[in-house]
GROMACS .gro file of C-alpha atoms in nm:
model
  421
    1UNK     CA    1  -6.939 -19.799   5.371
    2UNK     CA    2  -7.249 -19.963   5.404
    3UNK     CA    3  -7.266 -20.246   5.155
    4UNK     CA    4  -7.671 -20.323   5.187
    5UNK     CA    5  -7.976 -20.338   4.982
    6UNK     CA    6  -8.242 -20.202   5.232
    7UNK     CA    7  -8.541 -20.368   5.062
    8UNK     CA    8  -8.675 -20.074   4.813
    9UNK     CA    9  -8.952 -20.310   4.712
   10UNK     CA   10  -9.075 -20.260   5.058
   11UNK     CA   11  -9.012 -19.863   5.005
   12UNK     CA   12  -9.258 -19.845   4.726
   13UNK     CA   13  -9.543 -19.981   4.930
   14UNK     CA   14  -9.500 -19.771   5.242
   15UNK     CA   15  -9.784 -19.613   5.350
   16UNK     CA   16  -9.845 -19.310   5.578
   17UNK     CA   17  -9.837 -19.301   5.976
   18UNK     CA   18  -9.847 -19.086   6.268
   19UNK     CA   19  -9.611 -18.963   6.483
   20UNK     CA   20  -9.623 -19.010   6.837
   21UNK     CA   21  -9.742 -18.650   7.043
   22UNK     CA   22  -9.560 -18.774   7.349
   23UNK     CA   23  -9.272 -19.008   7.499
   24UNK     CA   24  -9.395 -19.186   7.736
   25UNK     CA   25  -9.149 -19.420   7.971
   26UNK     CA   26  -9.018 -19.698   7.851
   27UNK     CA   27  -9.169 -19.989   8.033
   28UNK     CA   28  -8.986 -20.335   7.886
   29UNK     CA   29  -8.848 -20.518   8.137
   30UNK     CA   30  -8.428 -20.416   8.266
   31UNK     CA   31  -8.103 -20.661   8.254
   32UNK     CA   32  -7.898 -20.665   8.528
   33UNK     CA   33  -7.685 -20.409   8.438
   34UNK     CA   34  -7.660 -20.097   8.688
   35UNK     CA   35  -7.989 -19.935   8.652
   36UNK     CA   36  -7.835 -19.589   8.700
   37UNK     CA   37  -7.509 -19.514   8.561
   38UNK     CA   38  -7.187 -19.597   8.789
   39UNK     CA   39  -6.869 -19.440   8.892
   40UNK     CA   40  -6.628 -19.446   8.602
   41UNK     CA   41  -6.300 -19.401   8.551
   42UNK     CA   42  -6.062 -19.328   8.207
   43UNK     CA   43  -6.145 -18.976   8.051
   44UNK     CA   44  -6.480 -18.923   8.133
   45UNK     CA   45  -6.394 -18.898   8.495
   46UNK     CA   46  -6.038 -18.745   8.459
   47UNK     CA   47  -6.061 -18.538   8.172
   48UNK     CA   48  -5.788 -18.616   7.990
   49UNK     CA   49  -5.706 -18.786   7.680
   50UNK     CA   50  -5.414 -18.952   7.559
   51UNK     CA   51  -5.251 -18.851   7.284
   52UNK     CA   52  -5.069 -19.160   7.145
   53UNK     CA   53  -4.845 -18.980   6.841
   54UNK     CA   54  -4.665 -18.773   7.124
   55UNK     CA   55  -4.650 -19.016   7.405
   56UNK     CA   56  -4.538 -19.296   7.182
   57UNK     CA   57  -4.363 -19.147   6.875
   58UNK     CA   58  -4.227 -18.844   7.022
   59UNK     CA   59  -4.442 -18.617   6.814
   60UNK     CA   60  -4.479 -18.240   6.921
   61UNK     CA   61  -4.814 -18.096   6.943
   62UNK     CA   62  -4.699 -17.822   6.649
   63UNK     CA   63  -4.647 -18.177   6.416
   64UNK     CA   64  -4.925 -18.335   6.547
   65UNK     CA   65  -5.177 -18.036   6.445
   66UNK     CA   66  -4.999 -17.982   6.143
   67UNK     CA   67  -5.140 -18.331   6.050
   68UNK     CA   68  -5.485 -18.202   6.155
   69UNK     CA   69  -5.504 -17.988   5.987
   70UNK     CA   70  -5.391 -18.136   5.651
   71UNK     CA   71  -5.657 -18.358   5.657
   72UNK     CA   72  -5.917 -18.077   5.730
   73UNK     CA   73  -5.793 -17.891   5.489
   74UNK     CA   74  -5.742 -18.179   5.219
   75UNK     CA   75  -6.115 -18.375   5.253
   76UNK     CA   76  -6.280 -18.074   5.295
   77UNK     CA   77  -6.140 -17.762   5.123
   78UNK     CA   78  -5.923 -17.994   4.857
   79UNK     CA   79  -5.944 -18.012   4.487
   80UNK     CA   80  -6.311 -18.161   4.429
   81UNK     CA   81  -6.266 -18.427   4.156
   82UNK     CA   82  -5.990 -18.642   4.411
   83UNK     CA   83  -5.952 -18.484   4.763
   84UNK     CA   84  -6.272 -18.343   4.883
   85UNK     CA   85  -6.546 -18.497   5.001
   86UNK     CA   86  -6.760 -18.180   5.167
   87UNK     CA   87  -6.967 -17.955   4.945
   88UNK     CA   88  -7.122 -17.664   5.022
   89UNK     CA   89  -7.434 -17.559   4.840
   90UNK     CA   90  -7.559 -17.205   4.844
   91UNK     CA   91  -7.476 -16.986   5.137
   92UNK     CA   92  -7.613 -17.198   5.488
   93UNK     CA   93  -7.597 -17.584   5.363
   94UNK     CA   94  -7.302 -17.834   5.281
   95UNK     CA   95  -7.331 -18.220   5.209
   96UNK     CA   96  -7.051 -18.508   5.253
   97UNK     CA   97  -7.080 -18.713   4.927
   98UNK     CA   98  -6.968 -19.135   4.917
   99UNK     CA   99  -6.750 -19.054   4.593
  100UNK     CA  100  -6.755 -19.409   4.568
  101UNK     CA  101  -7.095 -19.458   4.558
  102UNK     CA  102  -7.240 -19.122   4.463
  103UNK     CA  103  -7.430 -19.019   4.739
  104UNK     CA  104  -7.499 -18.875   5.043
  105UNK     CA  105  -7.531 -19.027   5.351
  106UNK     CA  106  -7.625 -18.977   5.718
  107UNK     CA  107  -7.348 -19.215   5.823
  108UNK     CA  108  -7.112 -18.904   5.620
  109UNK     CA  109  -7.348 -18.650   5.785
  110UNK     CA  110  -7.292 -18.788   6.085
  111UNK     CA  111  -6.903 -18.828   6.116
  112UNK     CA  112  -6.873 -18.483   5.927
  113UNK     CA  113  -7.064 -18.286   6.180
  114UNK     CA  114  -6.882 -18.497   6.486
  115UNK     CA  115  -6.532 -18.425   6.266
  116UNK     CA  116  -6.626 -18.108   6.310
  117UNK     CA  117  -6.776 -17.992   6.634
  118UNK     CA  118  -6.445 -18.192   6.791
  119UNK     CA  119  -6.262 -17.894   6.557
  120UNK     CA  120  -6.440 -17.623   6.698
  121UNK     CA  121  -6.569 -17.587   6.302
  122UNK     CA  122  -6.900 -17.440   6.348
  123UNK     CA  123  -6.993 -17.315   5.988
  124UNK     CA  124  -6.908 -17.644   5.853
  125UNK     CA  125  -7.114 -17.784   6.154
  126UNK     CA  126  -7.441 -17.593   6.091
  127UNK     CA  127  -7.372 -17.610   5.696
  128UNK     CA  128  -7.394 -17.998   5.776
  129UNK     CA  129  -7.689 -17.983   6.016
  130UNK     CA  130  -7.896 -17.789   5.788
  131UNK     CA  131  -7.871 -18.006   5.512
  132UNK     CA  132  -7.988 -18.293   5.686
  133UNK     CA  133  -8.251 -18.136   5.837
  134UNK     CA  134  -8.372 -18.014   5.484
  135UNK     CA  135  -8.328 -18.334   5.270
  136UNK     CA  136  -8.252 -18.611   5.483
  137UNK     CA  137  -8.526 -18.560   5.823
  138UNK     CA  138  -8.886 -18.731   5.771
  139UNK     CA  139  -9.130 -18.496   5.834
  140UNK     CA  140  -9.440 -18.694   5.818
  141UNK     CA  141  -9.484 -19.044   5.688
  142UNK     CA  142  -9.428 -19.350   5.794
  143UNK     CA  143  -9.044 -19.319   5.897
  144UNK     CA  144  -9.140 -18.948   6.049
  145UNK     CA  145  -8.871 -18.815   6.275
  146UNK     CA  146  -8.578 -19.020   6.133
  147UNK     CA  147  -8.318 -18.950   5.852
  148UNK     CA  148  -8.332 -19.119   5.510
  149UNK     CA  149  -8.021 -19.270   5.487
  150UNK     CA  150  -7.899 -19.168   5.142
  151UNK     CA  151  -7.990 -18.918   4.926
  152UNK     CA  152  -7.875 -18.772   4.547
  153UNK     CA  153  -7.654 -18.461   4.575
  154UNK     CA  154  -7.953 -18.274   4.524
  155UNK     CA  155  -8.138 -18.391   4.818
  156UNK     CA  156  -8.346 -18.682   4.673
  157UNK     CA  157  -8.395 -18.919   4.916
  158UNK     CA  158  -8.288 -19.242   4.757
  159UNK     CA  159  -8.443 -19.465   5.061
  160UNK     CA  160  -8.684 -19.325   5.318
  161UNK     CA  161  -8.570 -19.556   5.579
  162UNK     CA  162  -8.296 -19.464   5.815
  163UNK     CA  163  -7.938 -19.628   5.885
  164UNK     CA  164  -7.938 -19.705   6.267
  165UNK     CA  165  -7.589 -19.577   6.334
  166UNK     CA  166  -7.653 -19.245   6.142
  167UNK     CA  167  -7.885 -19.138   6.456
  168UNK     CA  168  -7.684 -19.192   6.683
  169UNK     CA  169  -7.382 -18.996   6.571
  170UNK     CA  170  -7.648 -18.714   6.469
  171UNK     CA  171  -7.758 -18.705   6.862
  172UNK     CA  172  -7.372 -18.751   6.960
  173UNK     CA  173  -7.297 -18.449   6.779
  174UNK     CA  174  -7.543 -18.238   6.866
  175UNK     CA  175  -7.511 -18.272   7.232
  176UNK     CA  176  -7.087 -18.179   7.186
  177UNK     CA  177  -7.191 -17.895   6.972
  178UNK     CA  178  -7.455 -17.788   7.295
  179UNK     CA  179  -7.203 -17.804   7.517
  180UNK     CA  180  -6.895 -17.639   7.323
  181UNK     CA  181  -7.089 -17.350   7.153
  182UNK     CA  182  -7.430 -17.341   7.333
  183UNK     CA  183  -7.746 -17.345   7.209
  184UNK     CA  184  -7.955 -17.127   6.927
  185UNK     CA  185  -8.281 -17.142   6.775
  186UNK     CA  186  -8.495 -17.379   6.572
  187UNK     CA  187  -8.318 -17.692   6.404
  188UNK     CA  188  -8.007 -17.510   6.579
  189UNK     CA  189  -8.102 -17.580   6.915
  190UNK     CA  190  -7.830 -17.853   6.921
  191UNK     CA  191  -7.970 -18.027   7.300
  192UNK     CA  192  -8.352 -17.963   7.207
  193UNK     CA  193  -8.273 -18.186   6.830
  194UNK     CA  194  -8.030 -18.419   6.997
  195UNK     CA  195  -8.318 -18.495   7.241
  196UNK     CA  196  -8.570 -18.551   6.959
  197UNK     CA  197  -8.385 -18.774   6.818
  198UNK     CA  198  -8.347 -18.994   7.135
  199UNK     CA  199  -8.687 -19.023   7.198
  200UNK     CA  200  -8.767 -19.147   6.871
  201UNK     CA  201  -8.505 -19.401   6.875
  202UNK     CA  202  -8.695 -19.594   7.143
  203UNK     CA  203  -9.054 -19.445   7.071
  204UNK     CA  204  -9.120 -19.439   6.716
  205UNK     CA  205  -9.322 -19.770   6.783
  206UNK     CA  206  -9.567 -19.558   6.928
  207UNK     CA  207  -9.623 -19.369   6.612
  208UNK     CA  208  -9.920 -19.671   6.506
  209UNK     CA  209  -9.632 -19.687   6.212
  210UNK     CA  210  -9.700 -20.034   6.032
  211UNK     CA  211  -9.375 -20.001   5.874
  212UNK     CA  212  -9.121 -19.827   6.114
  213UNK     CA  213  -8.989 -19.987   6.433
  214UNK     CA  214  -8.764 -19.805   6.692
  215UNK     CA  215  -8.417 -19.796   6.632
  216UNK     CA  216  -8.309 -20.004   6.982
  217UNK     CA  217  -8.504 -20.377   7.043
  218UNK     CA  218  -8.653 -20.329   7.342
  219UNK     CA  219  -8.638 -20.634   7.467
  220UNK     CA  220  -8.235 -20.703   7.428
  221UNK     CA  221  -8.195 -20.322   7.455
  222UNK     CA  222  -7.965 -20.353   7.131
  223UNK     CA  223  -7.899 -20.141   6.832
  224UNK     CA  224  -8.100 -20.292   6.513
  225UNK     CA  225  -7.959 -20.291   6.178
  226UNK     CA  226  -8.276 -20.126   6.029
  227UNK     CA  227  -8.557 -20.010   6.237
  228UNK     CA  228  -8.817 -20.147   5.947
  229UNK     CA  229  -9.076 -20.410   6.035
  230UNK     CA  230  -8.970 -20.718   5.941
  231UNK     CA  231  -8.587 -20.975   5.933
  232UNK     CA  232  -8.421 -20.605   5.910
  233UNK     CA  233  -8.458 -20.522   6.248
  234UNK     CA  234  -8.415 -20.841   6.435
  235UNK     CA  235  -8.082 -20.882   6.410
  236UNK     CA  236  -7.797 -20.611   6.477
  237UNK     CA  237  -7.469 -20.446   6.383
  238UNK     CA  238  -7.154 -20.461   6.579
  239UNK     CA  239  -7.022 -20.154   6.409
  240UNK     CA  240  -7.350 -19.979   6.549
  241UNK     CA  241  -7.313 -20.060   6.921
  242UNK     CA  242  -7.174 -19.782   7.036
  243UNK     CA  243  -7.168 -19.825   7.484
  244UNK     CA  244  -6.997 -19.490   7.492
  245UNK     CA  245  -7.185 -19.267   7.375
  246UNK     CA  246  -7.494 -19.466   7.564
  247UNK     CA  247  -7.299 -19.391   7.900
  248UNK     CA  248  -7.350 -19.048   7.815
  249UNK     CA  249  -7.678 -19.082   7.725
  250UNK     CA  250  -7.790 -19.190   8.082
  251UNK     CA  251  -7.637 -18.924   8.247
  252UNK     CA  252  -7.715 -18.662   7.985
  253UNK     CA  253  -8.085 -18.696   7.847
  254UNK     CA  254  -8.415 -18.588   7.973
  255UNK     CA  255  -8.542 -18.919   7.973
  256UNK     CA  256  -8.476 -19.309   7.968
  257UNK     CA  257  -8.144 -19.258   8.156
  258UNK     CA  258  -8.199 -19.642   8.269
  259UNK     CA  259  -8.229 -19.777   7.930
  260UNK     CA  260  -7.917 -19.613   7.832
  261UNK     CA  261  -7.735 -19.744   8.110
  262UNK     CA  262  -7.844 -20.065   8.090
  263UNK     CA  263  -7.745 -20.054   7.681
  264UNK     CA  264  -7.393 -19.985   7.722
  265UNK     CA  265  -7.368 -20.244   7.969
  266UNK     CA  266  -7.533 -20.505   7.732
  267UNK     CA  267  -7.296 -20.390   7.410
  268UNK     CA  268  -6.979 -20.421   7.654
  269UNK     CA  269  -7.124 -20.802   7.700
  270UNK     CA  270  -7.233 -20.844   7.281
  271UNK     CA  271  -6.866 -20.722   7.231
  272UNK     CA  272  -6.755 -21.050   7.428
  273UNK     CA  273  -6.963 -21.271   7.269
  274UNK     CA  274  -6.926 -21.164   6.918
  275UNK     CA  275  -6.553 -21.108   6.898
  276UNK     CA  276  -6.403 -21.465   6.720
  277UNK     CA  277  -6.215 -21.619   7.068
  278UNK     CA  278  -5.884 -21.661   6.859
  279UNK     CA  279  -5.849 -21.342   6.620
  280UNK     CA  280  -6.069 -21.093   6.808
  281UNK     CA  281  -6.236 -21.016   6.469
  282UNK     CA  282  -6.597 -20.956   6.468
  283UNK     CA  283  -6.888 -20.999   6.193
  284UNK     CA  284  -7.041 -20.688   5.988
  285UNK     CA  285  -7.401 -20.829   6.100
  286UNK     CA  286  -7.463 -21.056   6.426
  287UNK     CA  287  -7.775 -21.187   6.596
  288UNK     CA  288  -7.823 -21.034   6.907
  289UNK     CA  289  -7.661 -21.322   7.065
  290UNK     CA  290  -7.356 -21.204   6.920
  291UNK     CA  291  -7.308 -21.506   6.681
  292UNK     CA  292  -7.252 -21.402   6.282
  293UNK     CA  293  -7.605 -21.333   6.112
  294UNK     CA  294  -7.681 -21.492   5.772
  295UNK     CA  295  -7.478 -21.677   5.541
  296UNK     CA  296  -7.378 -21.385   5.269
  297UNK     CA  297  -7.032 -21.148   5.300
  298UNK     CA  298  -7.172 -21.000   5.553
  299UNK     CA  299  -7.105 -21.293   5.802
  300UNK     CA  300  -6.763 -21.200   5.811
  301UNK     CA  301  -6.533 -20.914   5.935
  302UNK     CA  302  -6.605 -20.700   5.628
  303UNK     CA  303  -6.613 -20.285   5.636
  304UNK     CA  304  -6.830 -20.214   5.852
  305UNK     CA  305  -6.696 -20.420   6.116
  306UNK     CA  306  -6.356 -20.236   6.092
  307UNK     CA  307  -6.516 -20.022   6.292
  308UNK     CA  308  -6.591 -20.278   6.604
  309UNK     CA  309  -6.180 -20.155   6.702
  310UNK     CA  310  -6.227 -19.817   6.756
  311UNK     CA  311  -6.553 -19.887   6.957
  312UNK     CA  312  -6.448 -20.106   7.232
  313UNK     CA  313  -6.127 -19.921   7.258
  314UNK     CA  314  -6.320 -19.582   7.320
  315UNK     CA  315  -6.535 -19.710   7.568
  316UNK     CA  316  -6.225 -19.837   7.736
  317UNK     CA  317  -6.066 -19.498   7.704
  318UNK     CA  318  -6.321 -19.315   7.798
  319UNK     CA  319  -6.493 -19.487   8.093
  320UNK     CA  320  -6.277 -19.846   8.154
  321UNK     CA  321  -6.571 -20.015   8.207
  322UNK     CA  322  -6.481 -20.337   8.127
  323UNK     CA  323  -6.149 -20.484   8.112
  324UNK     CA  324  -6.204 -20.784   7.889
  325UNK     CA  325  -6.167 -20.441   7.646
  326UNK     CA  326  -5.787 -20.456   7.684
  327UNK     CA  327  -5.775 -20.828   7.580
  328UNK     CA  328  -5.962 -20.819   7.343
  329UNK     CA  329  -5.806 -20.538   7.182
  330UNK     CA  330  -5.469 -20.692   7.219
  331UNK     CA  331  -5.622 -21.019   7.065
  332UNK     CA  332  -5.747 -20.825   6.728
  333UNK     CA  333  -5.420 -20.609   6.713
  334UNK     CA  334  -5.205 -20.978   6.764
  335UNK     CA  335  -5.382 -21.099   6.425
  336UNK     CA  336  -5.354 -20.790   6.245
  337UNK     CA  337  -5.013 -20.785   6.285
  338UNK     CA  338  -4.943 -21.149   6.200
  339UNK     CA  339  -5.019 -21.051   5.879
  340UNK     CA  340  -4.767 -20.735   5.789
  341UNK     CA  341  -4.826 -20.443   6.025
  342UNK     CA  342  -4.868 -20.226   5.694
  343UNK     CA  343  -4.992 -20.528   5.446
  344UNK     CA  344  -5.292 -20.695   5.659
  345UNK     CA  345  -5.592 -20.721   5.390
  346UNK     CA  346  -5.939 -20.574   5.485
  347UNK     CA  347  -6.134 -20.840   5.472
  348UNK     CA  348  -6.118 -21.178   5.676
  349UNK     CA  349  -6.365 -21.461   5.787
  350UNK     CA  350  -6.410 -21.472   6.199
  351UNK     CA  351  -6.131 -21.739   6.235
  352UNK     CA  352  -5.890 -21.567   6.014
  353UNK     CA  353  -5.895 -21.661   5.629
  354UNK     CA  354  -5.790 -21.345   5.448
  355UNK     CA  355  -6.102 -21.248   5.184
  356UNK     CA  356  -5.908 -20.951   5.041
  357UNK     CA  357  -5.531 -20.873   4.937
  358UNK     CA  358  -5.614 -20.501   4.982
  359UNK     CA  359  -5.459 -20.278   5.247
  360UNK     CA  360  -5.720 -19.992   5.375
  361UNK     CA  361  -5.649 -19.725   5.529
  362UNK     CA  362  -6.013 -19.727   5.703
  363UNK     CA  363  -5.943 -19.996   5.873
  364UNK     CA  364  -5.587 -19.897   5.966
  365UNK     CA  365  -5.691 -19.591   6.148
  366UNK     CA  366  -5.937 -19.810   6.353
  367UNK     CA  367  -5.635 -20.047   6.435
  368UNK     CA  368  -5.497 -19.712   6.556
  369UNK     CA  369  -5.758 -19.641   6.769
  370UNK     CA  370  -5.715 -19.965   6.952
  371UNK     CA  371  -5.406 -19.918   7.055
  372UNK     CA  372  -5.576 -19.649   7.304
  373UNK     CA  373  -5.690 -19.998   7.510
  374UNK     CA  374  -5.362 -20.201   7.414
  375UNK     CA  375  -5.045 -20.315   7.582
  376UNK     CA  376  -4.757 -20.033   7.446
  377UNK     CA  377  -4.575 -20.331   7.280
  378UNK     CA  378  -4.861 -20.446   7.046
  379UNK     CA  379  -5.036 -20.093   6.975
  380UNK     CA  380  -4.728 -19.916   6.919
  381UNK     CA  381  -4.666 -20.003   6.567
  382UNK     CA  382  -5.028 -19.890   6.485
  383UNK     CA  383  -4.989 -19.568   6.593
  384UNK     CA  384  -4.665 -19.551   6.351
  385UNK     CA  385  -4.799 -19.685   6.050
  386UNK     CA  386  -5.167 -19.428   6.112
  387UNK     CA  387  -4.844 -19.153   6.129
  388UNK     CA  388  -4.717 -19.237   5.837
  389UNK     CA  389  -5.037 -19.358   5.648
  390UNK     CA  390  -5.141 -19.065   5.349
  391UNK     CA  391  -5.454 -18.886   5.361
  392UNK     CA  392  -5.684 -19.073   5.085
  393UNK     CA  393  -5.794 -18.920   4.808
  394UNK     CA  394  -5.943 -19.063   4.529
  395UNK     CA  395  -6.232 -19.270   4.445
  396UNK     CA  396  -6.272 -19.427   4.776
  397UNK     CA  397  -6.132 -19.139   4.972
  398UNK     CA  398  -6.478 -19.095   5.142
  399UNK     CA  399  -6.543 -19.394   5.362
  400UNK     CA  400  -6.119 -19.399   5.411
  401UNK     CA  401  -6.131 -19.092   5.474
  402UNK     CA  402  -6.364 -18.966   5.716
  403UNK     CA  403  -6.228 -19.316   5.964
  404UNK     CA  404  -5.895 -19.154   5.898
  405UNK     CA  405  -6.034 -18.830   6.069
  406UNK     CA  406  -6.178 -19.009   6.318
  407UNK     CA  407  -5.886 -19.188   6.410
  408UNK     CA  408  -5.662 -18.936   6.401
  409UNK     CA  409  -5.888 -18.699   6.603
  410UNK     CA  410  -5.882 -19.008   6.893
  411UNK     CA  411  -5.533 -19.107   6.877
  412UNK     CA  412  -5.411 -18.744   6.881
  413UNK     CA  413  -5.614 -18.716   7.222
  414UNK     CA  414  -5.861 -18.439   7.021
  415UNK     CA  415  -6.195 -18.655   7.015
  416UNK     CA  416  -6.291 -18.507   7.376
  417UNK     CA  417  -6.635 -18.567   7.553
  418UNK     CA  418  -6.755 -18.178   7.591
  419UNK     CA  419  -7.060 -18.125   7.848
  420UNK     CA  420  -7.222 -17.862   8.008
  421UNK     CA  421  -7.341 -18.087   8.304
   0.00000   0.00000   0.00000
């Protein structure tokens, strides 16, 4: 749920650039992380995947699919005034709407086509895919080869400019759905897109765009919060650091495998530095030196930054990079739970101070998550209360929803890395 106003008086005056007719290497100068990617263990090496509801609750794999597939079938085939939030239109296309906000969104896009491919639920996949590729992709212009991030139901962009983090779940995706069902033709040559969409996340700068910066900062090799010239892009995200999905990166793309690797190793360190010492919590925006960025709501752990939980604890699950993961995981569970395992609001400031007296069940689901990098004792209860938490529906079922999904997919052991390498 992206709470931002991305500048539209800015939007009005863009005017029209190239895009680049090659991607050449990067050339900004490395960290000292591992310029090739290292021996890993956790999932990605052993190729399995906890599932959490039957090694801590007891659940059978016929009750824990059952729950799948109640929330498939309830957020995307459910009654469409309070339980649905995916829409197909015509016969090929399909669109994830922000009830809330009404519209559609390449964060949505995004999570609805990973949702998905981890289901083996190609039509809705390709539905999904097509639609963004119709409304959403910039063709030409100055933002050419990214996604608008919002658009009306009918496919009017709202803002030309892309959301950071909706690019890189659009390459995630696409690379799963290359590996689990193989590639076709056109936009559904799911490797050939997902690579596009790299390159243009670190390239776009050569596009002579005088609006339009690349997604990553080349110089911190960090995720920006808006890759538009100006305050937007020099500062970052925590939600949007994602170092697992970067691991894969620099084994899996055609080119800038060292960036990549040297990216997740600089989010593991951001992680450290912008997670509050005491509670673990972490801001919705940060400078890239990990302390909070600006001095509005968004300085504090707000809803976007729910979704700092489930990233560290995925990278731990996956690859156990970094064991500072299963501290600090433990840490932000600790506070959570000091404040009613089923009661904690949804909103804090760094050090603690509750902002909220609501309960989401977002931000319960990425609670669950972490458990997959916390002690038994403190993730436990998590897992329970995501077990017994009901599928949202209603006017804020979107944003609840699809990190339901997403947690349940990783705590079930069912959000699986899929390669063809």
């Amino acid at each position: 749920m992206k709470q931002v106003v991305f500048i539209l008086s800015l939007i009005s005056t863009l005017i029209a650039g190239c895009a680049p007719s090659s991607t050449p290497a990067l050339t900004a100068p490395t960290v000292s992380a591992a310029a090739t990617p290292q021996p890993l263990m956790g999932a990605f090496a052993r190729n399995e995947y906890r599932n959490l509801f039957a090694e801590y609750l007891g659940k059978s794999d016929a009750e824990v699919q059952a729950k799948m597939d109640a929330a498939w079938d309830q957020l995307f085939y459910g009654n469409d005034d309070s339980e649905r939030v995916y829409y197909p239109v015509g016969e090929d296309m399909a669109y994830i709407e922000d009830i809330g906000n009404g519209d559609v969104r390449s964060e949505g896009m995004s999570y609805g086509m990973m949702i998905s491919v981890q289901l083996d639920k190609k039509v809705e996949f390709d539905r999904l895919w097509k639609w963004a590729k119709t409304y959403m992709y910039q063709s030409e212009g100055p933002f050419q080869g990214y996604f608008a991030w919002h658009c009306t139901r009918e496919g009017k962009q709202l803002d030309a400019n892309p959301a950071s983090d909706g690019e890189e779940w659009f390459a995630m995706a696409l690379l799963f759905a290359s590996a689990r069902w193989g590639d076709g033709e056109g936009i559904f040559d799911y490797r050939a897109q997902a690579q596009e969409i790299l390159d243009v996340m670190l390239h776009n700068e050569d596009s002579g765009s005088d609006v339009a910066t690349n997604i990553f900062d080349l110089e911190t090799k960090q995720v920006v919060f808006v890759p538009m010239i100006g305050h937007v892009s020099s500062f970052t995200d925590p939600s949007y650091h994602l170092p697992a999905y970067y691991e894969l990166w620099a084994r899996w793309a055609e080119r800038d495998k060292e960036f990549w690797a040297d990216a997740a190793q600089v989010s593991r360190e951001f992680f450290n530095k912008a997670a509050h010492p005491e509670t673990g919590l972490m801001p919705d925006y940060a400078n890239f030196d990990g302390t909070p960025y600006g001095t509005d709501d968004h300085k504090d752990f707000r809803f976007d930054a729910w979704r700092t939980l489930s990233n560290v604890a995925v990278d731990y699950s996956w690859f156990a990079a970094d064991p500072w993961q299963v501290e600090q995981s433990n840490r932000v569970l600790r506070f959570l739970a000091s404040h009613g395992i089923n009661s904690y609001p949804n909103q804090f400031t760094l050090d603690g101070t509750p902002l909220s007296s609501d309960h989401s069940t977002g931000l319960a689901a990425m609670a669950a998550v972490a458990a997959l990098a916390a002690d038994r004792e403190i993730g436990e209860p998590f897992v329970q209360a995501l077990w017994d938490t009901q599928i949202p529906s209603g006017k804020w079922r979107y944003y609840d929803g699809m990190l339901y999904m997403l947690g349940m997919l990783h705590v079930s052991g069912n959000f699986k890395i899929y390669t063809s390498q």
